[in-house]
Amino acid sequence: SVRLAIADDCDRIPRFIGAEGDATQLLTNRITSVPDGFTIWVSTPVLAGGRIETLFQQGDRRRYHLPCLACGRWAYVTWSAAAHWRAVFDDRRPETARLTCPCGHTVREPERLDLVRAGEWRPTAEPLAPGYVSFHLPAMLSPFVTLSGLVTKFLSAHMSGPLRLREFVTTQLAEGWKDPATAIDAGDLVSRMEDF
C-alpha cells in the first residue's frame, strides 16, 4: 500500500501484468487502504484511445486557457481548431508563426510567453468520479520552444511521411495518433451491407 502512486510513460506499460490483471487497476488498488491516497498518470500519448487518452477523458479534462487582450475571451490552445487559440503560419514560412484567437487577434514571440503566464487551468468536462482531475499540455504552451521551431518541426514531419508526422502529433501536440489509412468510414461500411 502507498499514499502516492505514480506511473510515468504509462502508455507504454503493458495492458496486463501476467495473470494479475490490468496494470491501471493494479496500480490504483495500491492506494485503496490509505484515506488520502491518489494516483498520478503521466505519459506522452501513443495512439488515440490509448491508456493516457482514456484516463484524460475520464477526468475533468483541464486545459490551459489563455486570455485574449482584444476580445476578452478565454480559450485553450490547439494546433489548428479555429474555435480556440491556434497556431498559424504563412506559406510554409516558420518565421511567420503566431497564435491566433478566434476573434482574429494574433500573438507572436515573445508576447506568447506573457500570454501563457497570464493563463489558467480550467476544466472542460465533468469527471467520471468526483475529484478526478486530468490535464492536457501541448508544446505551444512551453517556455522551452518557440512557435517558429514548432512550425519547422511540423513542416519537416509533414514532408517526411506518416511516421514523423505521428511523432510530431504525439510528442508536440500531446495527442494520440489516429492513422488516417486505417480509418473506417461508417457510411461506406453501411452501404456494403447485404441481406442474408
PDB file of N, CA, C and O in Angstrom, residues 23-76:
ATOM      1  N   ALA A  23      -2.874  -3.303 -15.626  1.00  0.00           N
ATOM      2  CA  ALA A  23      -1.873  -2.517 -14.913  1.00  0.00           C
ATOM      3  C   ALA A  23      -2.470  -1.257 -14.297  1.00  0.00           C
ATOM      4  O   ALA A  23      -2.089  -0.850 -13.195  1.00  0.00           O
ATOM      5  N   THR A  24      -3.418  -0.637 -14.978  1.00  0.00           N
ATOM      6  CA  THR A  24      -4.066   0.574 -14.465  1.00  0.00           C
ATOM      7  C   THR A  24      -4.768   0.270 -13.140  1.00  0.00           C
ATOM      8  O   THR A  24      -4.597   0.990 -12.154  1.00  0.00           O
ATOM      9  N   GLN A  25      -5.545  -0.784 -13.115  1.00  0.00           N
ATOM     10  CA  GLN A  25      -6.282  -1.137 -11.905  1.00  0.00           C
ATOM     11  C   GLN A  25      -5.356  -1.618 -10.798  1.00  0.00           C
ATOM     12  O   GLN A  25      -5.562  -1.318  -9.631  1.00  0.00           O
ATOM     13  N   LEU A  26      -4.304  -2.362 -11.165  1.00  0.00           N
ATOM     14  CA  LEU A  26      -3.365  -2.851 -10.155  1.00  0.00           C
ATOM     15  C   LEU A  26      -2.696  -1.698  -9.416  1.00  0.00           C
ATOM     16  O   LEU A  26      -2.571  -1.732  -8.185  1.00  0.00           O
ATOM     17  N   LEU A  27      -2.284  -0.664 -10.151  1.00  0.00           N
ATOM     18  CA  LEU A  27      -1.647   0.482  -9.509  1.00  0.00           C
ATOM     19  C   LEU A  27      -2.656   1.266  -8.671  1.00  0.00           C
ATOM     20  O   LEU A  27      -2.357   1.667  -7.550  1.00  0.00           O
ATOM     21  N   THR A  28      -3.848   1.452  -9.187  1.00  0.00           N
ATOM     22  CA  THR A  28      -4.882   2.164  -8.449  1.00  0.00           C
ATOM     23  C   THR A  28      -5.236   1.428  -7.156  1.00  0.00           C
ATOM     24  O   THR A  28      -5.498   2.064  -6.131  1.00  0.00           O
ATOM     25  N   ASN A  29      -5.238   0.116  -7.181  1.00  0.00           N
ATOM     26  CA  ASN A  29      -5.548  -0.671  -5.985  1.00  0.00           C
ATOM     27  C   ASN A  29      -4.541  -0.458  -4.859  1.00  0.00           C
ATOM     28  O   ASN A  29      -4.851  -0.691  -3.695  1.00  0.00           O
ATOM     29  N   ARG A  30      -3.339  -0.011  -5.183  1.00  0.00           N
ATOM     30  CA  ARG A  30      -2.296   0.184  -4.170  1.00  0.00           C
ATOM     31  C   ARG A  30      -2.630   1.310  -3.192  1.00  0.00           C
ATOM     32  O   ARG A  30      -2.071   1.384  -2.117  1.00  0.00           O
ATOM     33  N   ILE A  31      -3.550   2.220  -3.556  1.00  0.00           N
ATOM     34  CA  ILE A  31      -3.866   3.351  -2.691  1.00  0.00           C
ATOM     35  C   ILE A  31      -5.170   3.172  -1.921  1.00  0.00           C
ATOM     36  O   ILE A  31      -5.536   4.033  -1.125  1.00  0.00           O
ATOM     37  N   THR A  32      -5.882   2.083  -2.132  1.00  0.00           N
ATOM     38  CA  THR A  32      -7.214   1.932  -1.543  1.00  0.00           C
ATOM     39  C   THR A  32      -7.219   1.863  -0.021  1.00  0.00           C
ATOM     40  O   THR A  32      -8.203   2.236   0.605  1.00  0.00           O
ATOM     41  N   SER A  33      -6.141   1.428   0.598  1.00  0.00           N
ATOM     42  CA  SER A  33      -6.132   1.328   2.062  1.00  0.00           C
ATOM     43  C   SER A  33      -5.636   2.603   2.742  1.00  0.00           C
ATOM     44  O   SER A  33      -5.552   2.664   3.962  1.00  0.00           O
ATOM     45  N   VAL A  34      -5.354   3.631   1.967  1.00  0.00           N
ATOM     46  CA  VAL A  34      -4.890   4.911   2.510  1.00  0.00           C
ATOM     47  C   VAL A  34      -5.985   5.952   2.268  1.00  0.00           C
ATOM     48  O   VAL A  34      -6.375   6.175   1.120  1.00  0.00           O
ATOM     49  N   PRO A  35      -6.503   6.597   3.318  1.00  0.00           N
ATOM     50  CA  PRO A  35      -7.644   7.506   3.143  1.00  0.00           C
ATOM     51  C   PRO A  35      -7.384   8.681   2.205  1.00  0.00           C
ATOM     52  O   PRO A  35      -8.277   9.123   1.495  1.00  0.00           O
ATOM     53  N   ASP A  36      -6.163   9.197   2.181  1.00  0.00           N
ATOM     54  CA  ASP A  36      -5.883  10.354   1.324  1.00  0.00           C
ATOM     55  C   ASP A  36      -4.943   9.994   0.168  1.00  0.00           C
ATOM     56  O   ASP A  36      -4.215  10.835  -0.348  1.00  0.00           O
ATOM     57  N   GLY A  37      -4.991   8.743  -0.263  1.00  0.00           N
ATOM     58  CA  GLY A  37      -4.117   8.299  -1.343  1.00  0.00           C
ATOM     59  C   GLY A  37      -4.598   8.767  -2.711  1.00  0.00           C
ATOM     60  O   GLY A  37      -5.786   9.009  -2.919  1.00  0.00           O
ATOM     61  N   PHE A  38      -3.660   8.928  -3.637  1.00  0.00           N
ATOM     62  CA  PHE A  38      -4.034   9.250  -5.011  1.00  0.00           C
ATOM     63  C   PHE A  38      -2.986   8.747  -5.990  1.00  0.00           C
ATOM     64  O   PHE A  38      -1.856   8.464  -5.619  1.00  0.00           O
ATOM     65  N   THR A  39      -3.422   8.627  -7.232  1.00  0.00           N
ATOM     66  CA  THR A  39      -2.578   8.105  -8.298  1.00  0.00           C
ATOM     67  C   THR A  39      -2.344   9.189  -9.338  1.00  0.00           C
ATOM     68  O   THR A  39      -3.266   9.922  -9.694  1.00  0.00           O
ATOM     69  N   ILE A  40      -1.117   9.281  -9.832  1.00  0.00           N
ATOM     70  CA  ILE A  40      -0.771  10.225 -10.899  1.00  0.00           C
ATOM     71  C   ILE A  40      -0.333   9.412 -12.108  1.00  0.00           C
ATOM     72  O   ILE A  40       0.554   8.563 -12.013  1.00  0.00           O
ATOM     73  N   TRP A  41      -0.983   9.690 -13.247  1.00  0.00           N
ATOM     74  CA  TRP A  41      -0.644   9.035 -14.514  1.00  0.00           C
ATOM     75  C   TRP A  41      -0.044  10.091 -15.422  1.00  0.00           C
ATOM     76  O   TRP A  41      -0.651  11.130 -15.664  1.00  0.00           O
ATOM     77  N   VAL A  42       1.143   9.832 -15.959  1.00  0.00           N
ATOM     78  CA  VAL A  42       1.824  10.777 -16.832  1.00  0.00           C
ATOM     79  C   VAL A  42       2.254  10.028 -18.088  1.00  0.00           C
ATOM     80  O   VAL A  42       2.750   8.910 -17.998  1.00  0.00           O
ATOM     81  N   SER A  43       2.051  10.654 -19.256  1.00  0.00           N
ATOM     82  CA  SER A  43       2.514   9.997 -20.471  1.00  0.00           C
ATOM     83  C   SER A  43       2.373  10.899 -21.683  1.00  0.00           C
ATOM     84  O   SER A  43       1.489  11.752 -21.734  1.00  0.00           O
ATOM     85  N   THR A  44       3.234  10.673 -22.645  1.00  0.00           N
ATOM     86  CA  THR A  44       3.009  11.155 -23.995  1.00  0.00           C
ATOM     87  C   THR A  44       2.044  10.155 -24.606  1.00  0.00           C
ATOM     88  O   THR A  44       2.268   8.951 -24.518  1.00  0.00           O
ATOM     89  N   PRO A  45       0.944  10.624 -25.211  1.00  0.00           N
ATOM     90  CA  PRO A  45       0.018   9.666 -25.819  1.00  0.00           C
ATOM     91  C   PRO A  45       0.678   8.953 -26.992  1.00  0.00           C
ATOM     92  O   PRO A  45       1.497   9.528 -27.692  1.00  0.00           O
ATOM     93  N   VAL A  46       0.307   7.705 -27.196  1.00  0.00           N
ATOM     94  CA  VAL A  46       0.837   6.948 -28.331  1.00  0.00           C
ATOM     95  C   VAL A  46      -0.238   6.832 -29.405  1.00  0.00           C
ATOM     96  O   VAL A  46      -0.079   7.342 -30.501  1.00  0.00           O
ATOM     97  N   LEU A  47      -1.340   6.188 -29.068  1.00  0.00           N
ATOM     98  CA  LEU A  47      -2.433   6.013 -30.025  1.00  0.00           C
ATOM     99  C   LEU A  47      -3.713   6.643 -29.481  1.00  0.00           C
ATOM    100  O   LEU A  47      -3.939   6.653 -28.272  1.00  0.00           O
ATOM    101  N   ALA A  48      -4.546   7.123 -30.377  1.00  0.00           N
ATOM    102  CA  ALA A  48      -5.867   7.596 -29.977  1.00  0.00           C
ATOM    103  C   ALA A  48      -6.589   6.439 -29.307  1.00  0.00           C
ATOM    104  O   ALA A  48      -6.547   5.309 -29.796  1.00  0.00           O
ATOM    105  N   GLY A  49      -7.206   6.698 -28.182  1.00  0.00           N
ATOM    106  CA  GLY A  49      -7.879   5.634 -27.450  1.00  0.00           C
ATOM    107  C   GLY A  49      -6.962   4.844 -26.548  1.00  0.00           C
ATOM    108  O   GLY A  49      -7.380   3.868 -25.928  1.00  0.00           O
ATOM    109  N   GLY A  50      -5.695   5.264 -26.449  1.00  0.00           N
ATOM    110  CA  GLY A  50      -4.744   4.582 -25.588  1.00  0.00           C
ATOM    111  C   GLY A  50      -5.023   4.876 -24.117  1.00  0.00           C
ATOM    112  O   GLY A  50      -5.957   5.590 -23.761  1.00  0.00           O
ATOM    113  N   ARG A  51      -4.172   4.331 -23.255  1.00  0.00           N
ATOM    114  CA  ARG A  51      -4.387   4.443 -21.815  1.00  0.00           C
ATOM    115  C   ARG A  51      -4.451   5.899 -21.345  1.00  0.00           C
ATOM    116  O   ARG A  51      -5.387   6.282 -20.657  1.00  0.00           O
ATOM    117  N   ILE A  52      -3.467   6.735 -21.695  1.00  0.00           N
ATOM    118  CA  ILE A  52      -3.446   8.095 -21.156  1.00  0.00           C
ATOM    119  C   ILE A  52      -4.608   8.920 -21.712  1.00  0.00           C
ATOM    120  O   ILE A  52      -5.202   9.717 -20.998  1.00  0.00           O
ATOM    121  N   GLU A  53      -4.944   8.719 -22.968  1.00  0.00           N
ATOM    122  CA  GLU A  53      -6.075   9.457 -23.544  1.00  0.00           C
ATOM    123  C   GLU A  53      -7.386   9.028 -22.874  1.00  0.00           C
ATOM    124  O   GLU A  53      -8.246   9.861 -22.585  1.00  0.00           O
ATOM    125  N   THR A  54      -7.529   7.752 -22.607  1.00  0.00           N
ATOM    126  CA  THR A  54      -8.725   7.253 -21.926  1.00  0.00           C
ATOM    127  C   THR A  54      -8.811   7.825 -20.515  1.00  0.00           C
ATOM    128  O   THR A  54      -9.880   8.270 -20.077  1.00  0.00           O
ATOM    129  N   LEU A  55      -7.693   7.841 -19.793  1.00  0.00           N
ATOM    130  CA  LEU A  55      -7.674   8.407 -18.449  1.00  0.00           C
ATOM    131  C   LEU A  55      -7.992   9.900 -18.494  1.00  0.00           C
ATOM    132  O   LEU A  55      -8.722  10.415 -17.644  1.00  0.00           O
ATOM    133  N   PHE A  56      -7.452  10.612 -19.471  1.00  0.00           N
ATOM    134  CA  PHE A  56      -7.749  12.040 -19.623  1.00  0.00           C
ATOM    135  C   PHE A  56      -9.247  12.264 -19.845  1.00  0.00           C
ATOM    136  O   PHE A  56      -9.855  13.139 -19.233  1.00  0.00           O
ATOM    137  N   GLN A  57      -9.848  11.452 -20.694  1.00  0.00           N
ATOM    138  CA  GLN A  57     -11.276  11.582 -20.992  1.00  0.00           C
ATOM    139  C   GLN A  57     -12.147  11.316 -19.769  1.00  0.00           C
ATOM    140  O   GLN A  57     -13.238  11.870 -19.641  1.00  0.00           O
ATOM    141  N   GLN A  58     -11.681  10.478 -18.842  1.00  0.00           N
ATOM    142  CA  GLN A  58     -12.449  10.160 -17.646  1.00  0.00           C
ATOM    143  C   GLN A  58     -12.373  11.270 -16.590  1.00  0.00           C
ATOM    144  O   GLN A  58     -13.215  11.346 -15.708  1.00  0.00           O
ATOM    145  N   GLY A  59     -11.356  12.120 -16.696  1.00  0.00           N
ATOM    146  CA  GLY A  59     -11.185  13.209 -15.737  1.00  0.00           C
ATOM    147  C   GLY A  59     -11.944  14.457 -16.146  1.00  0.00           C
ATOM    148  O   GLY A  59     -12.805  14.422 -17.033  1.00  0.00           O
ATOM    149  N   ASP A  60     -11.604  15.579 -15.522  1.00  0.00           N
ATOM    150  CA  ASP A  60     -12.301  16.837 -15.822  1.00  0.00           C
ATOM    151  C   ASP A  60     -11.693  17.582 -17.016  1.00  0.00           C
ATOM    152  O   ASP A  60     -12.098  18.676 -17.344  1.00  0.00           O
ATOM    153  N   ARG A  61     -10.727  16.969 -17.657  1.00  0.00           N
ATOM    154  CA  ARG A  61     -10.137  17.446 -18.919  1.00  0.00           C
ATOM    155  C   ARG A  61      -9.691  18.910 -18.845  1.00  0.00           C
ATOM    156  O   ARG A  61     -10.090  19.745 -19.651  1.00  0.00           O
ATOM    157  N   ARG A  62      -8.827  19.195 -17.908  1.00  0.00           N
ATOM    158  CA  ARG A  62      -8.335  20.565 -17.770  1.00  0.00           C
ATOM    159  C   ARG A  62      -7.408  20.918 -18.924  1.00  0.00           C
ATOM    160  O   ARG A  62      -6.555  20.146 -19.303  1.00  0.00           O
ATOM    161  N   ARG A  63      -7.648  22.093 -19.436  1.00  0.00           N
ATOM    162  CA  ARG A  63      -6.798  22.653 -20.488  1.00  0.00           C
ATOM    163  C   ARG A  63      -6.386  24.044 -20.050  1.00  0.00           C
ATOM    164  O   ARG A  63      -7.123  24.722 -19.337  1.00  0.00           O
ATOM    165  N   TYR A  64      -5.219  24.447 -20.505  1.00  0.00           N
ATOM    166  CA  TYR A  64      -4.687  25.743 -20.103  1.00  0.00           C
ATOM    167  C   TYR A  64      -5.275  26.821 -21.013  1.00  0.00           C
ATOM    168  O   TYR A  64      -5.009  26.841 -22.210  1.00  0.00           O
ATOM    169  N   HIS A  65      -6.093  27.672 -20.435  1.00  0.00           N
ATOM    170  CA  HIS A  65      -6.787  28.723 -21.183  1.00  0.00           C
ATOM    171  C   HIS A  65      -5.990  30.023 -21.152  1.00  0.00           C
ATOM    172  O   HIS A  65      -5.431  30.395 -20.123  1.00  0.00           O
ATOM    173  N   LEU A  66      -5.971  30.683 -22.295  1.00  0.00           N
ATOM    174  CA  LEU A  66      -5.289  31.968 -22.434  1.00  0.00           C
ATOM    175  C   LEU A  66      -6.311  33.068 -22.666  1.00  0.00           C
ATOM    176  O   LEU A  66      -7.284  32.865 -23.384  1.00  0.00           O
ATOM    177  N   PRO A  67      -6.073  34.257 -22.092  1.00  0.00           N
ATOM    178  CA  PRO A  67      -6.995  35.371 -22.318  1.00  0.00           C
ATOM    179  C   PRO A  67      -6.643  36.116 -23.600  1.00  0.00           C
ATOM    180  O   PRO A  67      -5.477  36.267 -23.940  1.00  0.00           O
ATOM    181  N   CYS A  68      -7.639  36.583 -24.304  1.00  0.00           N
ATOM    182  CA  CYS A  68      -7.389  37.418 -25.477  1.00  0.00           C
ATOM    183  C   CYS A  68      -7.474  38.873 -25.032  1.00  0.00           C
ATOM    184  O   CYS A  68      -8.490  39.300 -24.472  1.00  0.00           O
ATOM    185  N   LEU A  69      -6.433  39.626 -25.292  1.00  0.00           N
ATOM    186  CA  LEU A  69      -6.408  41.029 -24.895  1.00  0.00           C
ATOM    187  C   LEU A  69      -7.303  41.888 -25.777  1.00  0.00           C
ATOM    188  O   LEU A  69      -7.656  43.004 -25.415  1.00  0.00           O
ATOM    189  N   ALA A  70      -7.712  41.366 -26.926  1.00  0.00           N
ATOM    190  CA  ALA A  70      -8.565  42.128 -27.844  1.00  0.00           C
ATOM    191  C   ALA A  70     -10.054  41.938 -27.537  1.00  0.00           C
ATOM    192  O   ALA A  70     -10.798  42.904 -27.438  1.00  0.00           O
ATOM    193  N   CYS A  71     -10.487  40.683 -27.364  1.00  0.00           N
ATOM    194  CA  CYS A  71     -11.926  40.430 -27.200  1.00  0.00           C
ATOM    195  C   CYS A  71     -12.313  39.997 -25.789  1.00  0.00           C
ATOM    196  O   CYS A  71     -13.496  39.915 -25.470  1.00  0.00           O
ATOM    197  N   GLY A  72     -11.330  39.677 -24.940  1.00  0.00           N
ATOM    198  CA  GLY A  72     -11.617  39.269 -23.575  1.00  0.00           C
ATOM    199  C   GLY A  72     -11.962  37.797 -23.411  1.00  0.00           C
ATOM    200  O   GLY A  72     -12.150  37.328 -22.295  1.00  0.00           O
ATOM    201  N   ARG A  73     -12.049  37.073 -24.490  1.00  0.00           N
ATOM    202  CA  ARG A  73     -12.397  35.648 -24.453  1.00  0.00           C
ATOM    203  C   ARG A  73     -11.234  34.821 -23.910  1.00  0.00           C
ATOM    204  O   ARG A  73     -10.079  35.118 -24.150  1.00  0.00           O
ATOM    205  N   TRP A  74     -11.576  33.767 -23.175  1.00  0.00           N
ATOM    206  CA  TRP A  74     -10.589  32.796 -22.712  1.00  0.00           C
ATOM    207  C   TRP A  74     -10.775  31.524 -23.525  1.00  0.00           C
ATOM    208  O   TRP A  74     -11.890  31.045 -23.672  1.00  0.00           O
ATOM    209  N   ALA A  75      -9.708  30.990 -24.068  1.00  0.00           N
ATOM    210  CA  ALA A  75      -9.781  29.752 -24.842  1.00  0.00           C
ATOM    211  C   ALA A  75      -8.466  28.994 -24.675  1.00  0.00           C
ATOM    212  O   ALA A  75      -7.430  29.588 -24.387  1.00  0.00           O
ATOM    213  N   TYR A  76      -8.532  27.678 -24.855  1.00  0.00           N
ATOM    214  CA  TYR A  76      -7.297  26.903 -24.779  1.00  0.00           C
ATOM    215  C   TYR A  76      -6.627  26.852 -26.152  1.00  0.00           C
ATOM    216  O   TYR A  76      -7.193  27.250 -27.154  1.00  0.00           O
TER     217      TYR A  76
END
